[in-house]
mmCIF file of C-alpha atoms in Angstrom:
data_model
loop_
_atom_site.group_PDB
_atom_site.id
_atom_site.type_symbol
_atom_site.label_atom_id
_atom_site.label_comp_id
_atom_site.label_asym_id
_atom_site.label_seq_id
_atom_site.Cartn_x
_atom_site.Cartn_y
_atom_site.Cartn_z
ATOM 1 C CA MET Q 235 0.000 0.000 0.000
ATOM 2 C CA ALA Q 236 1.339 3.434 -0.851
ATOM 3 C CA SER Q 237 0.810 7.158 -0.945
ATOM 4 C CA LEU Q 238 2.248 9.247 -3.776
ATOM 5 C CA SER Q 239 3.348 12.849 -4.054
ATOM 6 C CA LEU Q 240 3.936 14.571 -7.399
ATOM 7 C CA LYS Q 241 5.558 17.969 -6.935
ATOM 8 C CA ASN Q 242 5.987 20.470 -9.773
ATOM 9 C CA ILE Q 243 6.318 17.686 -12.337
ATOM 10 C CA ASN Q 244 7.205 18.799 -15.869
ATOM 11 C CA LYS Q 245 7.792 16.802 -19.030
ATOM 12 C CA VAL Q 246 9.397 18.572 -21.987
ATOM 13 C CA TYR Q 247 10.279 16.686 -25.159
ATOM 14 C CA PRO Q 248 12.952 17.710 -27.682
ATOM 15 C CA GLY Q 249 11.946 20.780 -29.640
ATOM 16 C CA ASN Q 250 10.653 22.386 -26.435
ATOM 17 C CA VAL Q 251 7.351 20.497 -26.620
ATOM 18 C CA THR Q 252 5.743 20.572 -23.174
ATOM 19 C CA ALA Q 253 3.583 17.515 -22.494
ATOM 20 C CA VAL Q 254 3.010 18.040 -18.753
ATOM 21 C CA LYS Q 255 3.343 21.371 -16.955
ATOM 22 C CA ASP Q 256 3.696 22.016 -13.221
ATOM 23 C CA PHE Q 257 1.743 18.919 -12.176
ATOM 24 C CA ASN Q 258 1.074 18.828 -8.410
ATOM 25 C CA LEU Q 259 -0.942 16.078 -6.756
ATOM 26 C CA GLU Q 260 -1.068 14.282 -3.407
ATOM 27 C CA ILE Q 261 -2.496 10.743 -3.599
ATOM 28 C CA ALA Q 262 -3.473 9.047 -0.358
ATOM 29 C CA ASP Q 263 -2.995 5.354 0.366
ATOM 30 C CA GLU Q 264 -5.833 3.228 -1.105
ATOM 31 C CA GLU Q 265 -7.227 6.050 -3.260
ATOM 32 C CA PHE Q 266 -8.613 5.416 -6.742
ATOM 33 C CA ILE Q 267 -7.368 8.393 -8.744
ATOM 34 C CA VAL Q 268 -8.519 8.886 -12.340
ATOM 35 C CA LEU Q 269 -6.653 11.098 -14.803
ATOM 36 C CA VAL Q 270 -9.091 12.194 -17.501
ATOM 37 C CA GLY Q 271 -8.942 14.529 -20.450
ATOM 38 C CA PRO Q 272 -8.931 14.634 -24.250
ATOM 39 C CA SER Q 273 -6.249 12.979 -26.366
ATOM 40 C CA GLY Q 274 -2.875 14.708 -26.020
ATOM 41 C CA CYS Q 275 -3.631 16.282 -22.626
ATOM 42 C CA GLY Q 276 -0.654 14.579 -20.922
ATOM 43 C CA LYS Q 277 -2.486 12.019 -18.790
ATOM 44 C CA SER Q 278 -0.697 8.929 -20.162
ATOM 45 C CA THR Q 279 2.642 10.735 -20.059
ATOM 46 C CA THR Q 280 2.048 11.492 -16.370
ATOM 47 C CA LEU Q 281 1.235 7.836 -15.685
ATOM 48 C CA ARG Q 282 4.361 6.706 -17.525
ATOM 49 C CA MET Q 283 6.485 9.081 -15.424
ATOM 50 C CA VAL Q 284 5.033 7.505 -12.279
ATOM 51 C CA ALA Q 285 5.872 4.083 -13.714
ATOM 52 C CA GLY Q 286 9.410 5.153 -14.608
ATOM 53 C CA LEU Q 287 8.839 4.546 -18.332
ATOM 54 C CA GLU Q 288 9.319 8.277 -19.046
ATOM 55 C CA ALA Q 289 12.021 10.429 -17.483
ATOM 56 C CA ILE Q 290 10.850 13.434 -15.465
ATOM 57 C CA THR Q 291 12.244 16.670 -16.927
ATOM 58 C CA SER Q 292 11.877 18.530 -13.639
ATOM 59 C CA GLY Q 293 10.000 18.125 -10.374
ATOM 60 C CA GLU Q 294 9.892 15.352 -7.802
ATOM 61 C CA LEU Q 295 7.992 12.079 -7.523
ATOM 62 C CA TYR Q 296 7.685 10.391 -4.126
ATOM 63 C CA ILE Q 297 6.203 6.980 -3.329
ATOM 64 C CA ASP Q 298 5.733 6.432 0.408
ATOM 65 C CA GLY Q 299 8.012 9.387 1.054
ATOM 66 C CA GLN Q 300 10.905 8.063 -1.036
ATOM 67 C CA LEU Q 301 12.179 10.065 -4.014
ATOM 68 C CA MET Q 302 11.670 7.968 -7.165
ATOM 69 C CA ASN Q 303 13.017 10.155 -9.976
ATOM 70 C CA LYS Q 304 16.075 7.991 -10.595
ATOM 71 C CA VAL Q 305 14.679 4.650 -9.400
ATOM 72 C CA PRO Q 306 14.218 2.118 -12.265
ATOM 73 C CA PRO Q 307 10.694 0.816 -12.951
ATOM 74 C CA LYS Q 308 11.339 -2.688 -11.593
ATOM 75 C CA LYS Q 309 12.268 -1.263 -8.182
ATOM 76 C CA ARG Q 310 9.249 1.031 -7.785
ATOM 77 C CA ASP Q 311 6.894 -1.757 -6.636
ATOM 78 C CA ILE Q 312 4.209 -0.826 -9.135
ATOM 79 C CA ALA Q 313 2.249 -2.860 -11.685
ATOM 80 C CA MET Q 314 0.897 -1.451 -14.933
ATOM 81 C CA VAL Q 315 -2.014 -2.570 -17.127
ATOM 82 C CA PHE Q 316 -1.882 -1.222 -20.671
ATOM 83 C CA GLN Q 317 -4.468 -0.532 -23.365
ATOM 84 C CA SER Q 318 -2.976 -3.438 -25.329
ATOM 85 C CA TYR Q 319 -3.047 -6.519 -23.127
ATOM 86 C CA ALA Q 320 0.565 -7.444 -24.058
ATOM 87 C CA LEU Q 321 0.048 -11.139 -23.366
ATOM 88 C CA TYR Q 322 2.538 -13.715 -24.621
ATOM 89 C CA PRO Q 323 0.606 -15.627 -27.333
ATOM 90 C CA HIS Q 324 2.655 -18.850 -26.960
ATOM 91 C CA MET Q 325 2.054 -19.089 -23.189
ATOM 92 C CA ASN Q 326 -1.151 -20.205 -21.497
ATOM 93 C CA VAL Q 327 -2.908 -17.987 -18.975
ATOM 94 C CA TYR Q 328 -1.141 -19.535 -15.983
ATOM 95 C CA LYS Q 329 2.293 -18.929 -17.510
ATOM 96 C CA ASN Q 330 1.373 -15.385 -18.573
ATOM 97 C CA MET Q 331 0.348 -14.554 -15.024
ATOM 98 C CA SER Q 332 3.338 -16.231 -13.409
ATOM 99 C CA PHE Q 333 6.078 -15.152 -15.824
ATOM 100 C CA GLY Q 334 7.029 -11.939 -14.008
ATOM 101 C CA LEU Q 335 7.231 -13.765 -10.692
ATOM 102 C CA LYS Q 336 9.525 -16.399 -12.189
ATOM 103 C CA LEU Q 337 11.873 -13.678 -13.416
ATOM 104 C CA ARG Q 338 12.008 -12.398 -9.833
ATOM 105 C CA ARG Q 339 12.762 -15.933 -8.633
ATOM 106 C CA VAL Q 340 9.728 -16.132 -6.383
ATOM 107 C CA PRO Q 341 9.359 -19.667 -4.940
ATOM 108 C CA LYS Q 342 7.138 -21.981 -7.012
ATOM 109 C CA SER Q 343 4.719 -22.603 -4.153
ATOM 110 C CA ASP Q 344 4.251 -18.863 -3.672
ATOM 111 C CA ILE Q 345 3.765 -18.338 -7.409
ATOM 112 C CA ASP Q 346 1.117 -21.049 -7.543
ATOM 113 C CA ARG Q 347 -0.735 -19.569 -4.570
ATOM 114 C CA ARG Q 348 -0.700 -16.051 -6.003
ATOM 115 C CA VAL Q 349 -1.833 -17.124 -9.476
ATOM 116 C CA HIS Q 350 -4.739 -19.170 -8.163
ATOM 117 C CA GLU Q 351 -5.789 -16.454 -5.705
ATOM 118 C CA ALA Q 352 -5.770 -13.833 -8.477
ATOM 119 C CA ALA Q 353 -7.621 -16.160 -10.839
ATOM 120 C CA ALA Q 354 -10.279 -16.742 -8.178
ATOM 121 C CA ILE Q 355 -10.710 -13.000 -7.616
ATOM 122 C CA LEU Q 356 -11.177 -12.429 -11.360
ATOM 123 C CA GLY Q 357 -13.235 -15.523 -12.077
ATOM 124 C CA ILE Q 358 -10.778 -16.993 -14.591
ATOM 125 C CA GLU Q 359 -9.784 -20.220 -12.806
ATOM 126 C CA ASP Q 360 -11.181 -22.319 -15.676
ATOM 127 C CA LEU Q 361 -9.062 -20.386 -18.212
ATOM 128 C CA LEU Q 362 -5.601 -21.041 -16.752
ATOM 129 C CA LYS Q 363 -4.707 -23.663 -19.368
ATOM 130 C CA ARG Q 364 -5.927 -21.665 -22.364
ATOM 131 C CA LYS Q 365 -3.765 -19.484 -24.590
ATOM 132 C CA PRO Q 366 -4.644 -15.831 -25.291
ATOM 133 C CA GLY Q 367 -5.831 -16.642 -28.824
ATOM 134 C CA ALA Q 368 -8.675 -18.718 -27.354
ATOM 135 C CA LEU Q 369 -9.915 -15.878 -25.106
ATOM 136 C CA SER Q 370 -12.404 -13.072 -25.637
ATOM 137 C CA GLY Q 371 -11.396 -9.427 -25.174
ATOM 138 C CA GLY Q 372 -12.895 -9.320 -21.706
ATOM 139 C CA GLN Q 373 -11.107 -12.526 -20.690
ATOM 140 C CA ARG Q 374 -7.785 -11.180 -21.971
ATOM 141 C CA GLN Q 375 -8.304 -8.026 -19.959
ATOM 142 C CA ARG Q 376 -8.892 -10.107 -16.829
ATOM 143 C CA VAL Q 377 -5.665 -11.999 -17.487
ATOM 144 C CA ALA Q 378 -3.779 -8.711 -17.858
ATOM 145 C CA LEU Q 379 -5.269 -7.590 -14.523
ATOM 146 C CA GLY Q 380 -4.363 -10.920 -12.964
ATOM 147 C CA ARG Q 381 -0.767 -10.565 -14.085
ATOM 148 C CA ALA Q 382 -0.668 -7.243 -12.240
ATOM 149 C CA ILE Q 383 -2.417 -8.592 -9.123
ATOM 150 C CA VAL Q 384 0.052 -11.461 -8.595
ATOM 151 C CA ARG Q 385 2.828 -8.913 -8.276
ATOM 152 C CA GLU Q 386 1.128 -7.652 -5.080
ATOM 153 C CA PRO Q 387 2.358 -4.119 -5.856
ATOM 154 C CA LYS Q 388 1.996 -0.979 -3.802
ATOM 155 C CA VAL Q 389 0.426 0.879 -6.738
ATOM 156 C CA PHE Q 390 -1.659 -0.207 -9.730
ATOM 157 C CA LEU Q 391 -1.320 1.926 -12.867
ATOM 158 C CA MET Q 392 -3.898 1.494 -15.623
ATOM 159 C CA ASP Q 393 -3.612 3.193 -19.015
ATOM 160 C CA GLU Q 394 -6.991 3.131 -20.830
ATOM 161 C CA PRO Q 395 -7.382 -0.608 -20.119
ATOM 162 C CA LEU Q 396 -10.979 -0.810 -21.375
ATOM 163 C CA SER Q 397 -10.724 1.123 -24.642
ATOM 164 C CA ASN Q 398 -10.488 -2.040 -26.772
ATOM 165 C CA LEU Q 399 -13.675 -3.563 -25.361
ATOM 166 C CA ASP Q 400 -17.212 -3.166 -26.684
ATOM 167 C CA ALA Q 401 -19.671 -0.966 -24.817
ATOM 168 C CA LYS Q 402 -21.329 -3.755 -22.805
ATOM 169 C CA LEU Q 403 -18.013 -5.255 -21.711
ATOM 170 C CA ARG Q 404 -16.670 -1.819 -20.735
ATOM 171 C CA VAL Q 405 -19.581 -1.340 -18.335
ATOM 172 C CA GLN Q 406 -19.022 -4.810 -16.867
ATOM 173 C CA MET Q 407 -15.263 -4.332 -16.496
ATOM 174 C CA ARG Q 408 -15.730 -0.908 -14.884
ATOM 175 C CA THR Q 409 -17.691 -2.670 -12.157
ATOM 176 C CA GLU Q 410 -15.107 -5.440 -11.863
ATOM 177 C CA ILE Q 411 -12.173 -3.025 -11.518
ATOM 178 C CA THR Q 412 -14.049 -0.963 -8.918
ATOM 179 C CA LYS Q 413 -14.773 -4.108 -6.885
ATOM 180 C CA LEU Q 414 -11.153 -5.176 -7.324
ATOM 181 C CA HIS Q 415 -9.965 -1.885 -5.848
ATOM 182 C CA ARG Q 416 -12.199 -2.317 -2.811
ATOM 183 C CA ARG Q 417 -11.022 -5.908 -2.330
ATOM 184 C CA LEU Q 418 -7.291 -5.304 -2.729
ATOM 185 C CA LYS Q 419 -7.316 -2.040 -0.726
ATOM 186 C CA THR Q 420 -4.359 -0.588 -2.601
ATOM 187 C CA THR Q 421 -3.686 2.590 -4.560
ATOM 188 C CA PHE Q 422 -5.013 2.784 -8.137
ATOM 189 C CA ILE Q 423 -4.119 5.428 -10.731
ATOM 190 C CA TYR Q 424 -6.281 5.081 -13.814
ATOM 191 C CA VAL Q 425 -6.049 6.954 -17.132
ATOM 192 C CA THR Q 426 -9.005 7.384 -19.489
ATOM 193 C CA HIS Q 427 -10.417 9.814 -22.029
ATOM 194 C CA ASP Q 428 -13.934 8.610 -21.145
ATOM 195 C CA GLN Q 429 -15.527 10.902 -18.590
ATOM 196 C CA THR Q 430 -18.203 8.276 -17.815
ATOM 197 C CA GLU Q 431 -15.458 5.868 -16.694
ATOM 198 C CA ALA Q 432 -13.920 8.638 -14.618
ATOM 199 C CA MET Q 433 -17.199 9.588 -12.932
ATOM 200 C CA THR Q 434 -18.195 6.028 -12.080
ATOM 201 C CA MET Q 435 -14.828 4.712 -10.878
ATOM 202 C CA GLY Q 436 -12.704 7.392 -9.244
ATOM 203 C CA THR Q 437 -12.715 8.488 -5.613
ATOM 204 C CA ARG Q 438 -11.124 11.659 -7.013
ATOM 205 C CA ILE Q 439 -10.710 12.822 -10.592
ATOM 206 C CA VAL Q 440 -7.891 14.871 -12.110
ATOM 207 C CA VAL Q 441 -9.146 16.744 -15.180
ATOM 208 C CA MET Q 442 -6.325 17.688 -17.561
ATOM 209 C CA LYS Q 443 -6.040 19.881 -20.643
ATOM 210 C CA ASP Q 444 -2.888 20.725 -22.626
ATOM 211 C CA GLY Q 445 -0.672 19.174 -19.946
ATOM 212 C CA VAL Q 446 -2.151 21.279 -17.137
ATOM 213 C CA ILE Q 447 -4.422 20.216 -14.272
ATOM 214 C CA GLN Q 448 -7.760 22.014 -14.571
ATOM 215 C CA GLN Q 449 -9.406 20.660 -11.408
ATOM 216 C CA VAL Q 450 -8.978 17.862 -8.862
ATOM 217 C CA ASP Q 451 -12.100 16.843 -6.965
ATOM 218 C CA THR Q 452 -14.658 14.161 -6.232
ATOM 219 C CA PRO Q 453 -16.950 13.191 -9.119
ATOM 220 C CA GLN Q 454 -19.950 14.937 -7.577
ATOM 221 C CA ASN Q 455 -18.092 18.184 -6.886
ATOM 222 C CA LEU Q 456 -16.686 18.244 -10.410
ATOM 223 C CA PHE Q 457 -20.203 17.912 -11.752
ATOM 224 C CA ASP Q 458 -21.805 20.436 -9.410
ATOM 225 C CA HIS Q 459 -18.968 22.960 -9.094
ATOM 226 C CA PRO Q 460 -16.772 22.955 -12.223
ATOM 227 C CA ALA Q 461 -13.778 25.274 -11.882
ATOM 228 C CA ASN Q 462 -13.994 26.502 -15.457
ATOM 229 C CA LYS Q 463 -15.864 26.199 -18.741
ATOM 230 C CA PHE Q 464 -13.660 23.342 -19.963
ATOM 231 C CA VAL Q 465 -14.421 21.155 -16.934
ATOM 232 C CA ALA Q 466 -18.100 22.100 -17.129
ATOM 233 C CA THR Q 467 -18.409 20.915 -20.726
ATOM 234 C CA PHE Q 468 -16.071 17.920 -20.424
ATOM 235 C CA ILE Q 469 -17.798 16.360 -17.411
ATOM 236 C CA GLY Q 470 -21.399 15.303 -18.030
ATOM 237 C CA THR Q 471 -23.266 13.694 -20.940
ATOM 238 C CA PRO Q 472 -24.706 15.445 -22.878
ATOM 239 C CA GLN Q 473 -22.338 18.286 -22.085
ATOM 240 C CA MET Q 474 -23.390 21.464 -20.319
ATOM 241 C CA ASN Q 475 -25.140 24.084 -22.465
ATOM 242 C CA ILE Q 476 -23.074 27.266 -22.734
ATOM 243 C CA ILE Q 477 -24.655 30.594 -23.693
ATOM 244 C CA ARG Q 478 -22.692 33.812 -24.190
ATOM 245 C CA ALA Q 479 -24.766 36.534 -22.522
ATOM 246 C CA LYS Q 480 -24.454 39.986 -20.982
ATOM 247 C CA LEU Q 481 -25.108 40.432 -17.254
ATOM 248 C CA THR Q 482 -27.545 43.313 -17.291
ATOM 249 C CA PRO Q 483 -29.170 45.032 -14.262
ATOM 250 C CA ARG Q 484 -32.815 46.046 -14.706
ATOM 251 C CA GLU Q 485 -34.952 47.657 -12.018
ATOM 252 C CA GLY Q 486 -32.824 46.247 -9.205
ATOM 253 C CA LYS Q 487 -32.675 42.742 -10.623
ATOM 254 C CA MET Q 488 -30.037 40.949 -12.716
ATOM 255 C CA TYR Q 489 -30.600 39.369 -16.110
ATOM 256 C CA ALA Q 490 -28.559 37.401 -18.612
ATOM 257 C CA VAL Q 491 -29.345 38.906 -21.990
ATOM 258 C CA PHE Q 492 -28.708 37.010 -25.231
ATOM 259 C CA GLY Q 493 -30.350 37.852 -28.543
ATOM 260 C CA GLU Q 494 -33.943 38.813 -27.843
ATOM 261 C CA ASN Q 495 -33.973 36.875 -24.578
ATOM 262 C CA ALA Q 496 -33.505 38.077 -21.007
ATOM 263 C CA VAL Q 497 -33.260 35.349 -18.367
ATOM 264 C CA ARG Q 498 -33.410 36.366 -14.728
ATOM 265 C CA ILE Q 499 -30.406 35.586 -12.514
ATOM 266 C CA PRO Q 500 -31.638 34.727 -8.977
ATOM 267 C CA ASP Q 501 -30.657 37.129 -6.186
ATOM 268 C CA LEU Q 502 -28.829 34.339 -4.318
ATOM 269 C CA THR Q 503 -26.738 33.655 -7.419
ATOM 270 C CA VAL Q 504 -25.934 37.358 -7.799
ATOM 271 C CA LYS Q 505 -24.703 37.404 -4.189
ATOM 272 C CA ARG Q 506 -22.322 34.551 -5.063
ATOM 273 C CA LEU Q 507 -20.579 36.595 -7.776
ATOM 274 C CA LYS Q 508 -16.863 36.809 -6.983
ATOM 275 C CA SER Q 509 -16.768 40.423 -8.172
ATOM 276 C CA ASP Q 510 -19.075 43.234 -9.313
ATOM 277 C CA ILE Q 511 -16.842 43.827 -12.343
ATOM 278 C CA TYR Q 512 -18.861 41.249 -14.286
ATOM 279 C CA ILE Q 513 -22.039 43.341 -14.125
ATOM 280 C CA GLY Q 514 -22.634 44.872 -17.540
ATOM 281 C CA LYS Q 515 -20.129 42.542 -19.190
ATOM 282 C CA ASP Q 516 -20.305 39.401 -21.289
ATOM 283 C CA VAL Q 517 -20.166 36.091 -19.413
ATOM 284 C CA TYR Q 518 -20.852 32.456 -20.206
ATOM 285 C CA LEU Q 519 -24.129 31.204 -18.752
ATOM 286 C CA GLY Q 520 -24.107 27.432 -18.211
ATOM 287 C CA ILE Q 521 -27.022 25.080 -17.682
ATOM 288 C CA ARG Q 522 -26.965 21.281 -17.820
ATOM 289 C CA PRO Q 523 -29.438 19.508 -20.155
ATOM 290 C CA GLU Q 524 -31.239 17.859 -17.222
ATOM 291 C CA ASN Q 525 -31.879 21.331 -15.766
ATOM 292 C CA LEU Q 526 -33.775 22.537 -18.865
ATOM 293 C CA SER Q 527 -37.434 21.580 -19.067
ATOM 294 C CA ASP Q 528 -40.286 21.698 -21.583
ATOM 295 C CA GLU Q 529 -42.971 20.769 -19.036
ATOM 296 C CA ALA Q 530 -45.725 23.395 -19.118
ATOM 297 C CA GLU Q 531 -46.159 23.506 -15.336
ATOM 298 C CA PHE Q 532 -42.419 23.963 -14.719
ATOM 299 C CA VAL Q 533 -42.186 26.643 -17.405
ATOM 300 C CA ALA Q 534 -45.144 28.529 -15.886
ATOM 301 C CA GLU Q 535 -43.571 28.421 -12.407
ATOM 302 C CA ASN Q 536 -40.210 29.596 -13.771
ATOM 303 C CA SER Q 537 -41.308 32.030 -16.462
ATOM 304 C CA LEU Q 538 -38.574 34.512 -15.477
ATOM 305 C CA TYR Q 539 -36.002 31.862 -16.369
ATOM 306 C CA SER Q 540 -37.590 30.807 -19.657
ATOM 307 C CA PHE Q 541 -37.044 31.605 -23.326
ATOM 308 C CA GLU Q 542 -38.523 30.697 -26.689
ATOM 309 C CA ALA Q 543 -36.919 27.861 -28.622
ATOM 310 C CA LYS Q 544 -37.511 25.960 -31.853
ATOM 311 C CA VAL Q 545 -37.003 22.198 -31.710
ATOM 312 C CA ASP Q 546 -34.618 21.025 -34.428
ATOM 313 C CA MET Q 547 -34.476 17.355 -33.471
ATOM 314 C CA THR Q 548 -35.548 14.849 -30.815
ATOM 315 C CA GLU Q 549 -33.707 11.701 -29.695
ATOM 316 C CA LEU Q 550 -35.514 9.051 -27.668
ATOM 317 C CA MET Q 551 -32.864 7.325 -25.533
ATOM 318 C CA GLY Q 552 -35.220 5.055 -23.578
ATOM 319 C CA SER Q 553 -35.060 6.560 -20.092
ATOM 320 C CA VAL Q 554 -34.906 10.155 -21.427
ATOM 321 C CA THR Q 555 -35.483 12.134 -24.601
ATOM 322 C CA TYR Q 556 -32.962 14.697 -25.815
ATOM 323 C CA LEU Q 557 -34.418 17.837 -27.379
ATOM 324 C CA TYR Q 558 -32.136 19.943 -29.576
ATOM 325 C CA PHE Q 559 -33.211 23.589 -29.688
ATOM 326 C CA ASN Q 560 -32.418 26.544 -31.896
ATOM 327 C CA VAL Q 561 -32.526 29.705 -29.769
ATOM 328 C CA ASN Q 562 -32.255 33.346 -30.820
ATOM 329 C CA GLY Q 563 -28.886 34.771 -29.822
ATOM 330 C CA VAL Q 564 -27.256 31.355 -29.247
ATOM 331 C CA GLU Q 565 -24.684 29.730 -31.519
ATOM 332 C CA GLY Q 566 -25.432 26.086 -32.239
ATOM 333 C CA ASN Q 567 -28.052 24.018 -30.453
ATOM 334 C CA LEU Q 568 -29.042 23.845 -26.821
ATOM 335 C CA VAL Q 569 -29.897 20.389 -25.483
ATOM 336 C CA ALA Q 570 -32.527 19.437 -22.921
ATOM 337 C CA SER Q 571 -32.837 16.018 -21.291
ATOM 338 C CA VAL Q 572 -36.564 15.555 -20.667
ATOM 339 C CA ASP Q 573 -39.208 12.945 -19.864
ATOM 340 C CA PRO Q 574 -39.243 10.210 -22.549
ATOM 341 C CA ARG Q 575 -43.034 10.617 -22.809
ATOM 342 C CA THR Q 576 -42.751 14.256 -23.842
ATOM 343 C CA ARG Q 577 -45.082 15.315 -26.642
ATOM 344 C CA THR Q 578 -42.649 17.897 -27.954
ATOM 345 C CA GLN Q 579 -41.773 17.274 -31.602
ATOM 346 C CA ALA Q 580 -39.226 18.506 -34.142
ATOM 347 C CA GLY Q 581 -40.298 21.753 -35.803
ATOM 348 C CA GLN Q 582 -42.301 22.899 -32.784
ATOM 349 C CA THR Q 583 -41.708 26.317 -31.207
ATOM 350 C CA LEU Q 584 -42.253 26.516 -27.447
ATOM 351 C CA ARG Q 585 -40.914 28.003 -24.255
ATOM 352 C CA VAL Q 586 -38.390 26.102 -22.152
ATOM 353 C CA ALA Q 587 -37.243 27.037 -18.663
ATOM 354 C CA MET Q 588 -34.042 26.699 -16.658
ATOM 355 C CA ASP Q 589 -33.874 25.464 -13.093
ATOM 356 C CA PRO Q 590 -32.795 28.745 -11.422
ATOM 357 C CA ALA Q 591 -30.903 26.884 -8.671
ATOM 358 C CA ARG Q 592 -28.660 25.181 -11.244
ATOM 359 C CA LEU Q 593 -27.162 28.103 -13.171
ATOM 360 C CA HIS Q 594 -23.404 28.432 -13.725
ATOM 361 C CA LEU Q 595 -21.489 31.573 -14.717
ATOM 362 C CA PHE Q 596 -18.005 31.765 -16.265
ATOM 363 C CA ASP Q 597 -15.713 34.646 -17.208
ATOM 364 C CA ALA Q 598 -16.003 35.299 -20.967
ATOM 365 C CA GLU Q 599 -12.228 35.794 -21.289
ATOM 366 C CA THR Q 600 -10.534 33.472 -18.769
ATOM 367 C CA GLU Q 601 -13.456 30.975 -18.785
ATOM 368 C CA GLU Q 602 -13.034 30.564 -14.995
ATOM 369 C CA ASN Q 603 -16.024 30.029 -12.704
ATOM 370 C CA ILE Q 604 -17.065 33.420 -11.320
ATOM 371 C CA LEU Q 605 -19.381 32.157 -8.573
ATOM 372 C CA PHE Q 606 -18.434 31.258 -5.016
ATOM 373 C CA ASP Q 607 -19.538 27.751 -4.039
ATOM 374 C CA GLU Q 608 -22.859 27.531 -2.226
#
């Protein structure tokens, strides 16, 4: 079991290409940390620096208080699971799982115990004599996990391990890895570009963009209190609606004005503004799709927070329907996640309303959140 400390970590490649910039993170023992972000954001590079597969340009990496910058990978007591399973095709499952232990000259009896214990945890005991070519993608992924488990490492590192699986298997393996973390009670660092994986698996999530940490928080806090516009739109499916609007005072009240629309900003939200300098200026108004409604009763109760919209398209998803709106003064479509039994149809013009308690405001230039947390 291990804690990790990454202090001012930088990775610069030849040609002065910065992949990771000033990365600072404290990881507690037994945490499940997820690094998430779009392709090229530096998350895999960060993981590889922890593993020792990439040299750290500057900064310090500690595992259990020991400086690891110059320590070779095999002496860091970590195990890594890659996107490609990297199984030896000529070896059966048992030999694949035990091979690393043999290289370390672990006693045969200990190897046998570890392999069978790991196989039992992963439900692959009946596959030990098969070769990788006779396994499904999900079974191969379990073998790759088993090979890491038998090492009994202080830290598990996982680099997009589910990206090669189909959608159903990804959901199943997400559950399996989460249960595995609880059972093993060790530290996991997991890399993914899939924000759904991040939200459902991590105890804390590190959101990255262009090699820089944007926010580190629990899944719920990331969703409810995004630090900036990037986090707001990256976390959540469908992504948060963003409207460029002007904060405009009228008769002692505050409104967000866009096109021909003026949506009231609640007094409690106005009090949470970090500065009065935003009054009279352009901001980004954010509202999540599930906080937009076409229900007549809700719209009537929240008429001050409503606007006219034309429905371009509807998508029935089973448990919800997505409505795509064209709104005066807004670039692109807004999306609402509504009751699947809605009678709203494409081509219809109607009023939709925002939940006033769920509004977000961001600086139009820096894109930072400009509201104090509730």
